[in-house]
Every structure is written in C-alpha cells, then in structure tokens.
Short mmCIF file of C-alpha atoms in Angstrom, two decimals:
data_model
loop_
_atom_site.label_atom_id
_atom_site.label_comp_id
_atom_site.label_asym_id
_atom_site.label_seq_id
_atom_site.Cartn_x
_atom_site.Cartn_y
_atom_site.Cartn_z
CA MET A 14 0.00 0.00 0.00
CA ARG A 15 1.50 3.32 -1.07
CA ARG A 16 1.23 6.59 0.83
CA ARG A 17 -1.57 7.99 -1.34
CA THR A 18 -3.46 4.72 -1.06
CA PHE A 19 -3.11 4.75 2.73
CA ILE A 20 -4.83 8.11 2.99
CA GLN A 21 -7.53 7.37 0.44
CA SER A 22 -8.34 3.93 1.81
CA SER A 23 -8.91 5.06 5.37
CA ALA A 24 -12.53 5.53 6.21
CA ALA A 25 -11.59 8.27 8.66
CA ALA A 26 -9.07 10.29 6.70
CA LEU A 27 -11.02 13.44 7.50
CA ILE A 28 -9.74 13.31 11.06
CA ALA A 29 -6.08 12.87 10.12
CA GLY A 30 -3.37 15.10 11.48
CA PRO A 31 -2.75 16.88 14.77
CA ALA A 32 -6.19 18.46 14.92
CA ILE A 33 -7.84 15.04 15.16
CA ALA A 34 -11.42 15.39 16.36
CA GLN A 35 -13.49 13.20 18.63
CA SER A 36 -16.07 10.98 16.95
CA PRO A 37 -19.44 12.56 16.49
CA SER A 38 -20.71 10.16 19.14
CA GLN A 39 -19.36 7.60 21.55
CA PRO A 40 -20.29 3.95 21.90
CA GLU A 41 -23.45 3.37 23.91
CA TYR A 42 -24.52 0.31 25.87
CA THR A 43 -27.59 -0.18 28.01
CA THR A 44 -29.00 -3.25 29.71
CA THR A 45 -31.79 -4.05 32.12
CA ASN A 46 -29.29 -6.12 34.11
CA ALA A 47 -28.70 -3.59 36.89
CA ALA A 48 -25.50 -5.18 38.23
CA TRP A 49 -23.87 -5.36 34.80
CA GLN A 50 -24.92 -1.81 33.94
CA ALA A 51 -23.53 -0.48 37.22
CA ALA A 52 -20.16 -2.16 36.66
CA TYR A 53 -19.97 -0.98 33.05
CA ASP A 54 -20.88 2.60 33.98
CA LYS A 55 -18.39 2.65 36.83
CA ALA A 56 -15.66 1.38 34.51
CA LEU A 57 -16.33 4.27 32.13
CA SER A 58 -16.30 6.77 34.99
CA ILE A 59 -12.89 5.47 36.09
CA LEU A 60 -11.52 5.96 32.58
CA VAL A 61 -12.84 9.52 32.51
CA LYS A 62 -11.20 10.16 35.89
CA ASN A 63 -7.92 8.65 34.68
CA THR A 64 -7.79 10.81 31.56
CA GLN A 65 -5.33 13.46 32.68
CA VAL A 66 -2.59 15.83 31.60
CA MET A 67 0.83 14.77 32.88
CA PRO A 68 3.90 16.97 33.34
CA ARG A 69 6.15 17.37 30.27
CA TYR A 70 3.31 16.67 27.82
CA SER A 71 0.52 19.16 27.30
CA LYS A 72 -2.37 16.98 26.09
CA PRO A 73 -4.66 14.55 27.95
CA ILE A 74 -3.58 10.92 28.08
CA LEU A 75 -4.96 7.81 29.76
CA ILE A 76 -2.95 7.08 32.89
CA GLU A 77 -2.72 3.71 34.63
CA GLY A 78 -4.62 4.87 37.70
CA SER A 79 -4.69 3.33 41.17
CA VAL A 80 -1.22 3.85 42.68
CA TYR A 81 0.28 4.39 39.22
CA GLN A 82 0.11 8.09 38.48
CA GLY A 83 1.42 8.12 34.96
CA ILE A 84 1.63 6.21 31.69
CA TRP A 85 3.94 3.26 31.00
CA MET A 86 5.13 2.18 27.56
CA GLU A 87 4.45 -1.53 28.19
CA CYS A 88 0.72 -0.91 28.46
CA GLY A 89 -0.40 2.74 28.12
CA PRO A 90 -0.55 2.98 24.31
CA HIS A 91 -2.40 -0.33 24.10
CA GLU A 92 -4.87 0.71 26.81
CA ALA A 93 -5.56 3.96 25.00
CA LEU A 94 -6.05 2.05 21.75
CA VAL A 95 -8.77 -0.05 23.44
CA TYR A 96 -10.34 3.23 24.65
CA ARG A 97 -10.11 4.95 21.27
CA LYS A 98 -13.77 4.72 20.32
CA PHE A 99 -14.57 6.87 23.34
CA ARG A 100 -11.60 9.24 23.12
CA PRO A 101 -9.67 9.07 19.82
CA ASP A 102 -7.71 12.17 20.83
CA VAL A 103 -6.54 10.45 24.03
CA ALA A 104 -5.54 7.34 22.07
CA ARG A 105 -3.44 9.50 19.77
CA ASN A 106 -1.91 11.54 22.58
CA SER A 107 -1.03 8.40 24.54
CA HIS A 108 1.20 7.38 21.64
CA MET A 109 2.56 10.75 20.64
CA CYS A 110 3.73 11.60 24.16
CA PHE A 111 6.30 8.79 23.99
CA PHE A 112 7.61 9.94 20.63
CA GLU A 113 7.74 13.57 21.79
CA LEU A 114 9.76 12.56 24.86
CA GLN A 115 12.06 10.23 22.89
CA ARG A 116 15.76 11.00 23.23
CA ALA A 117 17.96 11.92 20.28
CA ASP A 118 19.76 8.55 20.48
CA GLY A 119 16.44 6.74 19.92
CA GLN A 120 15.64 5.71 23.50
CA LEU A 121 11.94 5.85 24.28
CA PRO A 122 10.91 6.65 27.85
CA CYS A 123 9.67 3.69 29.85
CA ASN A 124 7.09 5.97 31.44
CA ASN A 125 5.97 9.51 32.04
CA LYS A 126 4.85 9.97 35.63
CA VAL A 127 3.89 12.90 37.79
CA THR A 128 7.34 12.68 39.39
CA GLU A 129 9.55 12.08 36.34
CA THR A 130 10.00 10.82 32.81
CA GLY A 131 11.73 7.48 33.25
CA PHE A 132 14.64 6.01 31.29
CA GLY A 133 15.78 3.46 33.91
CA GLN A 134 14.37 0.38 32.14
CA ILE A 135 12.92 -0.48 28.76
CA GLN A 136 9.60 -1.86 30.14
CA MET A 137 7.97 -3.03 26.92
CA VAL A 138 5.31 -5.67 26.31
CA VAL A 139 2.75 -4.70 23.65
CA PRO A 140 4.83 -2.98 20.93
CA ILE A 141 4.09 0.72 20.62
CA ALA A 142 4.85 0.33 16.90
CA ALA A 143 1.99 -2.18 16.59
CA THR A 144 -0.60 -0.12 18.46
CA ALA A 145 0.44 3.07 16.65
CA TRP A 146 0.11 1.33 13.30
CA GLU A 147 -3.34 0.00 14.18
CA LEU A 148 -4.48 3.43 15.30
CA ALA A 149 -3.04 5.25 12.29
CA ARG A 150 -4.53 2.73 9.88
CA ALA A 151 -7.97 2.96 11.48
CA THR A 152 -8.06 6.75 11.55
CA GLY A 153 -6.07 7.65 8.44
CA ASP A 154 -3.66 9.66 10.57
CA GLN A 155 -0.69 10.33 8.29
CA GLU A 156 1.25 12.34 10.86
CA LEU A 157 0.96 9.59 13.47
CA LEU A 158 2.04 7.04 10.87
CA GLU A 159 5.14 8.99 9.91
CA THR A 160 6.01 9.89 13.51
CA ALA A 161 5.55 6.34 14.75
CA TYR A 162 7.57 4.87 11.89
CA ARG A 163 10.46 7.21 12.52
CA GLY A 164 10.33 6.83 16.33
CA ALA A 165 9.90 3.05 16.38
CA SER A 166 12.71 2.63 13.85
CA MET A 167 15.03 4.65 16.09
CA TRP A 168 13.94 2.59 19.09
CA ASP A 169 14.78 -0.66 17.28
CA GLY A 170 18.23 0.76 16.56
CA TRP A 171 18.69 1.70 20.23
CA LEU A 172 17.73 -1.81 21.33
CA LEU A 173 20.18 -3.36 18.88
CA LYS A 174 22.96 -1.14 20.19
CA TYR A 175 22.33 -1.41 23.93
CA ARG A 176 20.26 -4.57 24.42
CA ASN A 177 22.21 -7.01 22.25
CA THR A 178 25.43 -7.02 24.25
CA ARG A 179 25.86 -10.78 23.87
CA GLY A 180 25.55 -10.49 20.09
CA THR A 181 22.82 -13.11 19.75
CA GLY A 182 20.28 -10.89 17.99
CA LEU A 183 17.77 -11.43 20.81
CA THR A 184 16.59 -8.62 23.08
CA GLU A 185 18.15 -8.68 26.54
CA GLY A 186 16.71 -8.04 29.97
CA PHE A 187 18.80 -6.15 32.52
CA CYS A 188 16.38 -5.68 35.43
CA THR A 189 12.96 -6.61 36.83
CA TYR A 190 11.18 -3.55 35.48
CA ASP A 191 12.30 -4.28 31.91
CA THR A 192 9.40 -6.72 31.59
CA GLY A 193 7.18 -5.02 34.18
CA HIS A 194 7.19 -8.18 36.29
CA ASP A 195 7.19 -6.58 39.72
CA ASN A 196 7.77 -9.05 42.56
CA SER A 197 7.91 -12.06 40.26
CA PRO A 198 10.00 -15.13 41.07
CA ARG A 199 11.22 -14.87 37.49
CA TRP A 200 13.41 -11.94 38.60
CA GLN A 201 14.00 -12.95 42.22
CA GLY A 202 17.07 -11.21 43.63
CA ILE A 203 17.52 -9.00 40.55
CA PRO A 204 17.41 -5.21 41.13
CA PRO A 205 14.15 -3.64 39.96
CA GLN A 206 15.84 -0.93 37.89
CA CYS A 207 19.07 -0.44 35.96
CA PRO A 208 22.02 1.25 37.70
CA ASN A 209 21.66 5.03 38.07
CA LYS A 210 18.29 4.79 36.31
CA ASP A 211 20.05 4.28 32.98
CA ALA A 212 18.71 1.42 30.86
CA LYS A 213 21.98 1.15 28.94
CA TYR A 214 23.63 -0.62 31.88
CA TYR A 215 23.02 -3.73 33.94
CA PRO A 216 24.09 -4.49 37.52
CA GLU A 217 27.08 -6.77 37.91
CA GLY A 218 26.99 -10.12 39.65
CA PHE A 219 23.53 -11.43 38.76
CA LYS A 220 24.28 -13.53 35.65
CA LEU A 221 23.02 -10.70 33.47
CA PRO A 222 22.15 -9.90 30.74
CA ARG A 223 19.38 -12.39 30.12
CA LEU A 224 17.99 -13.37 26.76
CA CYS A 225 14.25 -12.79 27.19
CA PRO A 226 11.57 -14.45 25.05
CA ASP A 227 8.94 -11.81 25.74
CA LEU A 228 11.18 -8.80 25.14
CA SER A 229 12.35 -10.44 21.93
CA ALA A 230 8.74 -11.13 20.97
CA THR A 231 7.94 -7.45 21.47
CA THR A 232 10.81 -6.59 19.14
CA TYR A 233 9.45 -9.10 16.66
CA GLY A 234 5.95 -7.61 16.79
CA ALA A 235 7.35 -4.12 16.39
CA ARG A 236 9.32 -5.12 13.30
CA LYS A 237 6.24 -6.67 11.73
CA ALA A 238 4.40 -3.41 12.32
CA LEU A 239 7.33 -1.40 10.96
CA SER A 240 7.19 -3.50 7.81
CA ASP A 241 3.50 -2.72 7.39
CA MET A 242 4.05 0.98 8.09
CA ALA A 243 6.91 1.16 5.62
CA ARG A 244 4.75 -0.40 2.94
CA ALA A 245 1.95 2.08 3.67
CA LEU A 246 4.50 4.88 3.28
CA GLY A 247 5.67 3.54 -0.07
CA LYS A 248 9.04 2.39 1.33
CA THR A 249 9.04 -1.04 -0.27
CA SER A 250 12.68 -1.93 0.28
CA GLU A 251 12.48 -0.90 3.94
CA ALA A 252 9.31 -2.94 4.33
CA ASP A 253 11.16 -6.01 3.06
CA MET A 254 14.09 -5.29 5.37
CA TRP A 255 11.86 -5.08 8.46
CA ALA A 256 10.07 -8.28 7.47
CA GLU A 257 13.42 -10.08 7.16
CA ARG A 258 14.57 -8.78 10.55
CA ALA A 259 11.29 -9.83 12.13
CA ALA A 260 11.61 -13.34 10.72
CA ALA A 261 15.18 -13.57 11.99
CA ILE A 262 14.38 -12.74 15.61
CA ARG A 263 11.33 -15.00 15.60
CA ASP A 264 13.51 -17.87 14.44
CA LEU A 265 15.99 -17.13 17.25
CA ILE A 266 13.26 -17.11 19.90
CA LEU A 267 11.97 -20.49 18.81
CA LYS A 268 15.37 -22.11 18.40
CA ARG A 269 17.07 -20.77 21.51
CA LEU A 270 14.45 -19.95 24.16
CA TYR A 271 11.77 -22.61 23.71
CA VAL A 272 12.05 -25.91 25.62
CA ALA A 273 9.85 -28.47 23.92
CA GLU A 274 9.83 -31.05 26.72
CA ASP A 275 8.41 -28.41 29.09
CA ALA A 276 6.24 -26.67 26.48
CA ALA A 277 7.61 -23.40 27.84
CA PHE A 278 9.64 -20.35 26.91
CA TYR A 279 12.36 -19.40 29.37
CA ASP A 280 14.91 -16.67 29.98
CA GLU A 281 18.51 -17.71 29.40
CA ASP A 282 21.00 -16.15 31.83
CA ALA A 283 24.54 -15.07 31.02
CA GLY A 284 25.76 -18.54 32.02
CA SER A 285 23.58 -20.06 29.30
CA GLN A 286 21.23 -21.56 31.90
CA PHE A 287 17.45 -21.42 31.63
CA ILE A 288 15.37 -19.79 34.36
CA ARG A 289 12.86 -22.62 34.50
CA ILE A 290 9.77 -20.82 35.75
CA ARG A 291 6.54 -21.18 33.78
CA SER A 292 5.11 -17.70 33.71
CA ASP A 293 3.05 -15.36 31.57
CA ILE A 294 6.05 -15.12 29.27
CA LEU A 295 3.92 -17.69 27.44
CA SER A 296 0.94 -15.40 26.81
CA ARG A 297 3.23 -12.52 25.87
CA VAL A 298 5.01 -14.58 23.23
CA CYS A 299 1.63 -15.71 21.92
CA GLY A 300 0.48 -12.08 21.97
CA GLU A 301 2.94 -11.33 19.17
CA HIS A 302 2.04 -14.57 17.34
CA VAL A 303 5.53 -16.05 17.60
CA PRO A 304 4.31 -19.70 17.74
CA ASP A 305 2.75 -21.11 14.60
CA GLN A 306 -0.61 -22.85 14.91
CA ALA A 307 0.87 -26.30 15.48
CA LEU A 308 3.11 -25.11 18.30
CA PHE A 309 0.30 -23.07 19.83
CA ASP A 310 -1.98 -26.10 19.82
CA ASP A 311 0.62 -27.97 21.89
CA LEU A 312 1.02 -25.02 24.26
CA TRP A 313 -2.77 -24.81 24.52
CA THR A 314 -3.16 -28.43 25.53
CA ARG A 315 -0.19 -28.70 27.86
CA GLN A 316 -0.14 -25.26 29.46
CA ILE A 317 -2.69 -22.56 28.60
CA HIS A 318 -5.88 -24.67 28.73
CA ASN A 319 -4.52 -27.05 31.36
CA PRO A 320 -6.47 -26.56 34.64
CA ALA A 321 -3.39 -27.57 36.61
CA ALA A 322 -1.28 -24.87 34.95
CA PHE A 323 -2.81 -21.68 33.49
CA TRP A 324 -6.51 -22.48 32.95
CA ALA A 325 -7.45 -21.59 36.50
CA PRO A 326 -11.08 -20.96 37.50
CA TYR A 327 -10.27 -17.29 36.83
CA PRO A 328 -7.64 -17.32 34.05
CA LEU A 329 -4.77 -16.59 33.48
CA PRO A 330 -2.42 -16.69 36.48
CA SER A 331 0.93 -14.94 36.10
CA ILE A 332 2.71 -18.12 37.25
CA ALA A 333 1.39 -21.61 36.51
CA LEU A 334 -0.64 -23.00 39.40
CA ASP A 335 1.55 -26.12 39.51
CA ASP A 336 4.85 -24.24 39.33
CA PRO A 337 6.63 -24.46 42.70
CA THR A 338 7.45 -20.73 42.59
CA PHE A 339 3.78 -19.63 42.66
CA VAL A 340 3.65 -17.03 45.45
CA ARG A 341 1.40 -18.05 48.34
CA PRO A 342 -0.14 -16.21 50.07
CA ILE A 343 -0.76 -13.62 47.35
CA THR A 344 0.57 -10.17 48.15
CA ALA A 345 0.04 -6.75 46.54
CA ASN A 346 1.43 -5.96 43.08
CA THR A 347 2.96 -9.33 42.39
CA TRP A 348 3.42 -11.11 39.09
CA GLY A 349 4.10 -14.24 41.13
CA GLY A 350 0.69 -15.87 40.70
CA PRO A 351 -2.39 -13.63 40.58
CA SER A 352 -4.40 -13.19 37.41
CA GLN A 353 -3.55 -9.69 36.25
CA ALA A 354 -5.94 -7.26 34.54
CA LEU A 355 -3.19 -6.39 32.06
CA THR A 356 -2.98 -10.01 30.93
CA ALA A 357 -6.77 -10.13 30.52
CA LEU A 358 -6.76 -6.90 28.50
CA ARG A 359 -4.09 -8.26 26.15
CA ALA A 360 -5.80 -11.63 25.66
CA PRO A 361 -7.93 -10.66 22.61
CA ARG A 362 -4.70 -10.05 20.69
CA TRP A 363 -3.97 -13.78 20.59
CA PHE A 364 -7.01 -15.90 21.52
CA GLU A 365 -8.76 -14.81 18.34
CA HIS A 366 -5.63 -15.20 16.21
CA TYR A 367 -5.23 -18.84 17.22
CA GLY A 368 -8.90 -19.72 16.79
CA ARG A 369 -9.91 -20.06 20.44
CA THR A 370 -12.80 -17.62 20.52
CA ALA A 371 -15.23 -20.00 22.24
CA GLU A 372 -12.84 -20.74 25.10
CA PHE A 373 -12.06 -17.04 25.42
CA THR A 374 -15.74 -16.57 26.23
CA VAL A 375 -15.17 -18.52 29.44
CA MET A 376 -12.29 -16.28 30.45
CA MET A 377 -14.28 -13.13 29.70
CA ASP A 378 -17.25 -14.41 31.72
CA ARG A 379 -15.03 -15.20 34.70
CA TRP A 380 -13.32 -11.82 34.67
CA CYS A 381 -16.58 -9.90 34.39
CA GLU A 382 -18.03 -12.02 37.18
CA GLY A 383 -15.12 -11.10 39.43
CA LEU A 384 -15.19 -7.42 38.55
CA ILE A 385 -18.96 -7.11 39.06
CA LYS A 386 -18.78 -8.85 42.42
CA ASP A 387 -15.91 -6.67 43.66
CA MET A 388 -16.70 -3.32 41.96
CA THR A 389 -13.45 -1.63 43.03
CA PHE A 390 -11.50 -2.29 39.81
CA ARG A 391 -8.11 -3.27 41.17
CA GLN A 392 -5.00 -4.69 39.57
CA GLN A 393 -5.04 -8.42 40.31
CA MET A 394 -7.24 -11.24 41.52
CA ASN A 395 -6.74 -14.65 43.03
CA PRO A 396 -7.06 -17.12 40.13
CA ILE A 397 -8.87 -19.63 42.35
CA THR A 398 -11.32 -17.43 44.26
CA ALA A 399 -11.59 -14.22 42.17
CA GLU A 400 -10.78 -12.23 45.30
CA PHE A 401 -9.08 -8.98 44.32
CA THR A 402 -6.04 -7.97 46.34
CA ARG A 403 -6.97 -5.05 48.58
CA ASP A 404 -4.12 -4.71 51.06
CA GLY A 405 -1.63 -2.51 49.20
CA ASP A 406 -3.48 -2.37 45.88
CA GLU A 407 -5.72 0.65 45.37
CA PRO A 408 -8.96 0.86 43.34
CA ASP A 409 -9.72 2.60 40.03
CA TYR A 410 -7.08 0.85 37.92
CA SER A 411 -7.53 1.62 34.21
CA PRO A 412 -6.73 -1.87 32.85
CA ALA A 413 -9.43 -3.43 35.05
CA ALA A 414 -11.95 -0.83 33.90
CA LEU A 415 -10.99 -1.43 30.28
CA VAL A 416 -11.44 -5.19 30.71
CA MET A 417 -15.02 -4.62 31.90
CA MET A 418 -15.77 -2.27 29.03
CA ASP A 419 -14.02 -4.25 26.28
CA TYR A 420 -15.29 -7.66 27.37
CA THR A 421 -18.87 -6.39 27.45
CA TRP A 422 -18.68 -5.54 23.75
CA ARG A 423 -16.79 -8.72 22.87
CA LEU A 424 -19.28 -10.90 24.72
CA ALA A 425 -22.54 -9.48 23.40
CA GLY A 426 -21.91 -6.42 21.25
CA VAL A 427 -20.25 -5.23 18.05
CA VAL A 428 -16.47 -5.13 17.59
CA GLU A 429 -14.79 -3.37 14.68
CA GLU A 430 -11.57 -4.76 13.24
CA SER A 431 -9.65 -3.26 10.33
CA ASP A 432 -11.63 -4.97 7.58
CA ARG A 433 -14.74 -6.29 9.26
CA LEU A 434 -17.47 -5.97 11.87
CA GLU A 435 -18.03 -8.75 14.39
CA TRP A 436 -21.60 -9.05 15.69
CA ASN A 437 -21.50 -11.20 18.86
CA ILE A 438 -24.98 -12.54 19.55
CA ARG A 439 -25.70 -14.10 22.95
CA PRO A 440 -29.41 -13.62 23.74
CA ASN A 441 -29.37 -15.40 27.12
CA HIS A 442 -26.19 -13.83 28.43
CA ALA A 443 -26.25 -11.56 31.48
CA ALA A 444 -24.77 -8.70 29.43
CA SER A 445 -27.50 -8.93 26.78
CA LYS A 446 -30.58 -8.77 29.02
CA GLY A 447 -32.75 -6.09 27.41
CA ALA A 448 -29.55 -4.73 25.91
CA GLN A 449 -28.86 -2.27 23.16
CA PHE A 450 -25.42 -1.57 21.66
CA ARG A 451 -24.56 1.39 19.46
CA LEU A 452 -21.06 1.62 17.93
CA PRO A 453 -19.79 4.46 15.70
CA THR A 454 -17.62 2.89 12.99
CA ASP A 455 -14.49 4.22 11.33
CA ALA A 456 -16.52 4.60 8.14
CA ARG A 457 -18.64 7.18 10.00
CA SER A 458 -21.61 4.89 10.14
CA THR A 459 -23.29 3.41 13.21
CA ALA A 460 -23.69 -0.28 14.05
CA LYS A 461 -26.60 -1.19 16.32
CA LEU A 462 -27.67 -4.35 18.13
CA ARG A 463 -31.02 -4.64 19.89
CA TYR A 464 -31.78 -7.75 21.96
CA ASN A 465 -34.87 -9.58 23.01
CA ALA A 466 -35.20 -12.96 24.71
CA ARG A 467 -34.44 -15.09 21.65
CA GLY A 468 -32.01 -13.06 19.59
CA ALA A 469 -30.96 -9.68 18.30
CA ASP A 470 -31.78 -7.31 15.46
CA LEU A 471 -28.83 -5.86 13.51
CA ASP A 472 -28.65 -2.43 11.93
CA LEU A 473 -25.85 -0.56 10.16
CA GLY A 474 -26.16 3.06 9.16
CA GLY A 475 -29.92 3.00 9.58
CA LYS A 476 -30.25 -0.03 7.32
CA THR A 477 -31.59 -3.27 8.75
CA LEU A 478 -29.17 -6.16 8.18
CA GLY A 479 -31.43 -8.80 9.65
CA ARG A 480 -31.94 -10.84 12.78
CA ILE A 481 -30.05 -13.66 14.47
CA GLU A 482 -31.51 -16.08 16.99
CA GLY A 483 -29.14 -18.27 18.98
CA VAL A 484 -25.51 -17.89 20.01
CA ALA A 485 -23.00 -17.08 17.27
CA ARG A 486 -20.87 -14.33 15.78
CA LEU A 487 -21.85 -12.88 12.44
CA ILE A 488 -18.85 -11.50 10.57
CA THR A 489 -19.59 -8.87 7.95
CA ASN A 490 -17.41 -6.54 5.94
CA THR A 491 -17.44 -2.90 6.96
CA ALA A 492 -20.39 -2.26 4.62
CA GLY A 493 -22.45 -4.92 6.43
CA ASN A 494 -22.27 -7.67 3.82
CA PRO A 495 -22.25 -11.11 5.49
CA VAL A 496 -18.97 -13.01 5.28
CA ALA A 497 -19.12 -15.84 7.82
CA LEU A 498 -20.67 -17.23 10.98
CA LEU A 499 -18.42 -18.25 13.88
CA GLY A 500 -19.17 -20.59 16.77
CA ILE A 501 -18.48 -18.66 19.98
CA SER A 502 -19.82 -21.14 22.54
CA GLU A 503 -18.03 -24.21 23.88
CA THR A 504 -21.19 -26.24 23.21
CA PRO A 505 -23.00 -26.69 19.87
CA GLN A 506 -25.62 -24.01 19.21
CA LYS A 507 -28.75 -23.95 17.06
CA VAL A 508 -28.86 -20.67 15.15
CA THR A 509 -31.45 -19.08 12.90
CA LEU A 510 -30.28 -16.46 10.39
CA ARG A 511 -32.76 -14.04 8.93
CA LEU A 512 -30.60 -11.74 6.82
CA ILE A 513 -32.15 -9.17 4.49
CA GLY A 514 -32.13 -10.34 0.86
CA ARG A 515 -31.40 -13.96 1.79
CA PRO A 516 -33.61 -16.94 2.66
CA ALA A 517 -33.85 -17.82 6.35
CA ARG A 518 -31.39 -20.50 7.48
CA ASN A 519 -31.45 -22.87 10.44
CA LEU A 520 -28.13 -24.44 11.32
CA THR A 521 -26.06 -25.89 14.12
CA ILE A 522 -22.60 -24.47 14.77
CA THR A 523 -19.90 -25.92 17.02
CA ALA A 524 -17.13 -24.27 19.03
CA ASN A 525 -14.84 -22.16 16.84
CA GLU A 526 -16.45 -23.52 13.66
CA LYS A 527 -16.48 -20.99 10.82
CA ILE A 528 -19.20 -21.24 8.19
CA ALA A 529 -18.85 -19.14 5.04
CA LEU A 530 -21.95 -17.19 4.07
#
C-alpha cells in the first residue's frame, strides 16, 4: 500500500493530522441487568477520571490509575487504543507523548509519571509500533504514521545497540522492570531498575544480561508493524528489510528460548542456563504470534488450557498453578501468581488469532463475574477465588476498567476490526438482558444491536441487516455484507439467520467452527 493509497483507503481520513477530532458520538450500551450496567458505567467513569494531563506533555492521556500516576510504555498505548472509540484524541496523545519525549539517540521513555519521565528500564510488552500502526490505519492519521515509523525505527536501533550485548540478535533483559514483572520469582534477587536509572547498563553479579523471550517477541511484533508501516508509506525496500529482521528474531526465539519437553519459553541467563519458571512469558510470546498454529496447539493443551497450569477458574495466572514458585499467600502488586488485569486486557490479541474464541468466552465471563462482584476495579485477583487484592493495591485501575468495558462488547456487542465488523450474539447472556449496543464505525456509520429474549436485530447506518436467533458471531465486511458465521460457545448451538435479501437459514454451529456465508 502506497502513501496515497493509505490516505484514500482510510474511512476516517477526514480526522487525520494533529487536529484530530473526537467521533461525532461515543459507543453506547444499556441493559436491564442492573448489576452489569452499574459495573460498566463505573468502569467508564474510572476511565474519565484517569484521563489526565501529565507533566512534560501538554495533552490529555490515559494514565494507569490506582497507585500508578502516569503512563507506561508496556501498556499505556495499548490501553488507550482499546479506549479509542470513546476518546480518539486520548488514544493518539497516549502514543505521541512517547515519541515527543524520545531522546535523540532513539531511546523511548519507559514511562511519564507525575514525578519524572523514566529512562531506567525499557519496560515493553505490547509494541508501541503495533498499536500506533493499528491506530493510524484505522483513523487515516498520516502524521501519526510517519512519527511512529520514525520513532519506532530509532527505538529498534537503540535496542540493537544497547540490548544485544551478547551479540545473539535477541533482546536482553537487565532488570525486573524491563518486563514489568514486579515481585515475580522470574526476577527474584535481581534489582528492579538499571544502575543510576540508565537502561543502557546492567548491575554486575547477577548472571546478566538475560535473553528474554517476551522482550524479543515485542521486538518481533514491532518489526512486523514497521514492515506494514513502511509499505503504507511507499518504502518497499524498507518494508522487506523489516520483514526479514522480524523473521530472523522470531527464528531465534523459537530455536534458543523454547524448551519443547516443558512446552515453555524461558529466559537464558549469562551462564547459558534457563530460568525454569513457567510464567506469563507464554501469553506474551503468543500475543505477538511467535508460535505457529501447530506449536500453539501444543502449548494450549499442555499449558494454557490445562487446569493444573494456566486455565485456573479465573484465568490466566501470572505463574502456573503447579509451578513451585507460585507465590502463596498472594501479596500486593505481584506477578508471582495472581491473574492480572493487564494479561486479561491483552488476551484478545492472541485468543482470536489462534482460533480459540469460544474458550475465550469462558475467560471473559469469569473476569466480568469477578469485577462485578468486587466493583473496586483493582490490579489483580486470586485465580482460584476471584478475590481482588486489597491490602496494598488501590482501586480505580484503568486496565481493570478497560477489561469490563471491552469484554462487554466482545461478549454481546459489536467489535470493529480493520476490515470487518463482528456481531457477537448471545441472547441469554447476562450482558444482553434487554440490551442495546450502538457503535460508531471508522466509516462514519453506526452499528446497532437490539436484543430480546431469543435473539438480536442488527442495523448498520440505519439499514436493517437482519436478525439472528441463537448464540454465534456474524462477521460482515465494513459495509455490512455477510462473510461468515463463527461458533463462539463451547457447546453446539442452534442458530437461525434471517438476513435481508437472503432466505432464512437454520443451522447448528460448534465451538470455533467458521461457516462461510
């Protein structure tokens, strides 16, 4: 895709550039389920409260909230991307602030807090290049595209220079905060931050640097996004170069940091020894789609969907339940066992990719159940009991609020992806009781769902698309033309399709089955 094509193909090119406007309306959701409505409304109020102006950047951004008064690169841009339908300006600002505060040598800040702009660790998980590309593509924002491409390219160069000291081509971890794994047994005994708050250096005497699968996966995901951005900018040779570099680091991750007999990815310390702790490194590597489908299926069976490991009653724990390092009792702000809201918020990036939509429904139900019962929106919950940690963890945490908001739409509403609309129909679900969903699309239309006891009526841009009875996802293109039906329940479902211009159809669909329409 060339630069001219990028602008012309975006449905929202009119809002490109620094004067990006808010959508003419925000998403709307109402339900007669009072408990669900209260939790959803409170989640939105927390996000409004956590939209703030931080020092050293003049525009409103979405901060982490709770005890975290600032924005962190590992999560802030992604969180704002999830929030973009409500505040597109905040989504944009939450990316641009990192590029504005980037140093001349290419180093991106790990955070921007009330107290300081931090450069003492790299702290990256979801690649800012990937979220910036998704946002720019959706909104036709040429300036964001160019800024992100330039800034993320410089950041990749910085990482190669300062986080490849062992010359392997993999991205190295120097301290606990590099991966944001506070109080995790993965980093036990390792200082939280780099010496003198300078991420170019690592402390001596701890078998550092480590080769890290998740940091390397983030680099891989960023390079894939850089390839796509380069192609959109008409830089064909650079696009090919980034694709080659992405493939190279992915190959290194799989060959050097995956242990097949354990079905696990591990850090390798400077003594070439694995740190054999089964942690959410696994979901982070899957988040960037490093495993192919065959490898993922093995990971799914042996680890992710294994009730003894990561498929806890309230998925996904930060350390496998059967790993001896799981921290008991659970304490505040620990990646040593609890199911973290950040992990839940990132889950749609890989469950859908690997074809596990039906099972993801279970995880979404469990998380919403826990959030509605607790109503304080904190950072982490016990994966067995759904009890949120209160002693030391404060309420009003943005990722938890975003999980409630995002999961509501993914369970029973409309979700817009780059080339399609996903209409998730669950007439007997708690979230759909007397519910109505209204979603402004990037094409400046409006998608609507209206439920009754048996099904839902679908409307796009004032035009009736039809009615669906039963549990399934209708996938349409952005103009509303039916493409496929997807099974989104773990059990077979009887579905009736009454789509305008087509004969009525009765069919049965199984978990994750996709039927072309």
